[in-house]
Short mmCIF file of C-alpha atoms in Angstrom, two decimals:
data_model
loop_
_atom_site.label_atom_id
_atom_site.label_comp_id
_atom_site.label_asym_id
_atom_site.label_seq_id
_atom_site.Cartn_x
_atom_site.Cartn_y
_atom_site.Cartn_z
CA MET A 356 -76.70 -13.78 49.35
CA ALA A 357 -75.83 -10.42 48.19
CA VAL A 358 -78.75 -8.59 46.37
CA SER A 359 -77.68 -6.54 43.74
CA PHE A 360 -79.74 -3.24 42.70
CA ASP A 361 -79.51 -1.21 39.40
CA LEU A 362 -78.74 2.26 40.18
CA GLN A 363 -82.21 3.73 40.03
CA THR A 364 -83.12 1.44 42.76
CA PHE A 365 -80.15 1.82 44.86
CA ILE A 366 -80.60 5.57 45.05
CA LEU A 367 -84.28 5.19 46.14
CA ARG A 368 -83.12 2.97 48.65
CA ALA A 369 -80.89 5.79 49.88
CA ARG A 370 -83.56 8.37 49.76
CA VAL A 371 -86.28 6.12 51.64
CA LEU A 372 -83.41 5.52 54.56
CA LYS A 373 -82.34 9.05 54.67
CA LEU A 374 -86.27 10.09 55.12
CA TYR A 375 -86.49 7.55 57.87
CA ARG A 376 -83.36 8.94 59.51
CA GLN A 377 -84.75 12.49 59.34
CA ALA A 378 -88.15 11.29 60.35
CA VAL A 379 -86.71 9.77 63.44
CA ARG A 380 -84.41 12.99 64.66
CA VAL A 381 -87.52 15.11 63.96
CA ALA A 382 -89.70 12.88 66.28
CA LYS A 383 -86.96 13.00 69.13
CA ARG A 384 -87.74 16.63 69.48
CA ALA A 385 -91.69 15.72 70.34
CA PRO A 386 -92.84 15.90 73.58
CA ALA A 387 -92.29 12.85 75.56
CA HIS A 388 -95.85 12.02 75.96
CA SER A 389 -96.01 11.72 72.14
CA LYS A 390 -92.71 10.42 71.26
CA GLY A 391 -93.23 6.96 71.62
CA GLU A 392 -96.81 7.24 69.41
CA LEU A 393 -94.95 9.26 66.90
CA MET A 394 -91.89 6.71 66.37
CA GLN A 395 -94.58 3.72 66.19
CA THR A 396 -96.65 5.68 63.35
CA ILE A 397 -93.29 6.35 61.52
CA ARG A 398 -92.31 2.68 62.04
CA GLN A 399 -95.63 1.40 60.54
CA GLU A 400 -95.60 3.90 57.72
CA MET A 401 -92.29 2.40 56.74
CA GLU A 402 -93.10 -1.11 57.20
CA LYS A 403 -96.50 -0.78 55.51
CA ASN A 404 -94.96 0.24 52.13
CA ARG A 405 -91.71 -2.27 52.66
CA ASP A 406 -92.23 -4.47 49.89
CA CYS A 407 -93.33 -1.95 47.34
CA ASN A 408 -91.51 -2.29 44.02
CA ASP A 409 -92.98 0.41 41.86
CA LYS A 410 -90.66 3.15 41.43
CA GLN A 411 -93.25 5.72 40.53
CA LYS A 412 -95.17 4.80 43.62
CA ILE A 413 -91.97 4.84 45.87
CA ARG A 414 -91.04 8.58 44.47
CA TYR A 415 -94.60 9.38 45.39
CA LEU A 416 -94.12 8.08 49.07
CA ILE A 417 -91.01 9.75 49.53
CA SER A 418 -92.26 13.12 48.29
CA GLU A 419 -95.19 12.85 50.71
CA GLY A 420 -93.24 11.83 53.75
CA ILE A 421 -90.81 14.79 52.91
CA GLU A 422 -94.09 17.09 52.90
CA ARG A 423 -95.65 15.71 56.23
CA LEU A 424 -92.00 15.71 57.97
CA LYS A 425 -91.78 19.28 57.03
CA GLY A 426 -95.33 19.96 58.99
CA LEU A 427 -94.27 18.32 61.71
CA ASP A 428 -90.86 19.96 61.80
CA GLU A 429 -92.69 23.35 61.56
CA MET A 430 -95.17 22.47 64.03
CA LEU A 431 -92.36 21.37 66.59
CA ASP A 432 -90.49 24.62 65.82
CA MET A 433 -93.69 26.68 66.87
CA GLN A 434 -93.55 24.86 69.98
CA GLY A 435 -90.37 25.93 70.87
CA ARG A 436 -88.87 22.21 70.44
#
């Protein structure tokens, strides 16, 4: 059964998937001893909000995720990873 989305939902879904892919890429740069825990945390955060249908909350979560990801990316850059 095909699920149909309106345009806004489709775009939000694409943004969430993009954020997840970016987070996984950044997590792969983490030190080996913390990489598994970081990947698990990313997965848990995504799963925790999987059933959210409030578009405003989804936009907020995306912006929060981007900010957290930027912080992690900068931290890994400072470590030379």
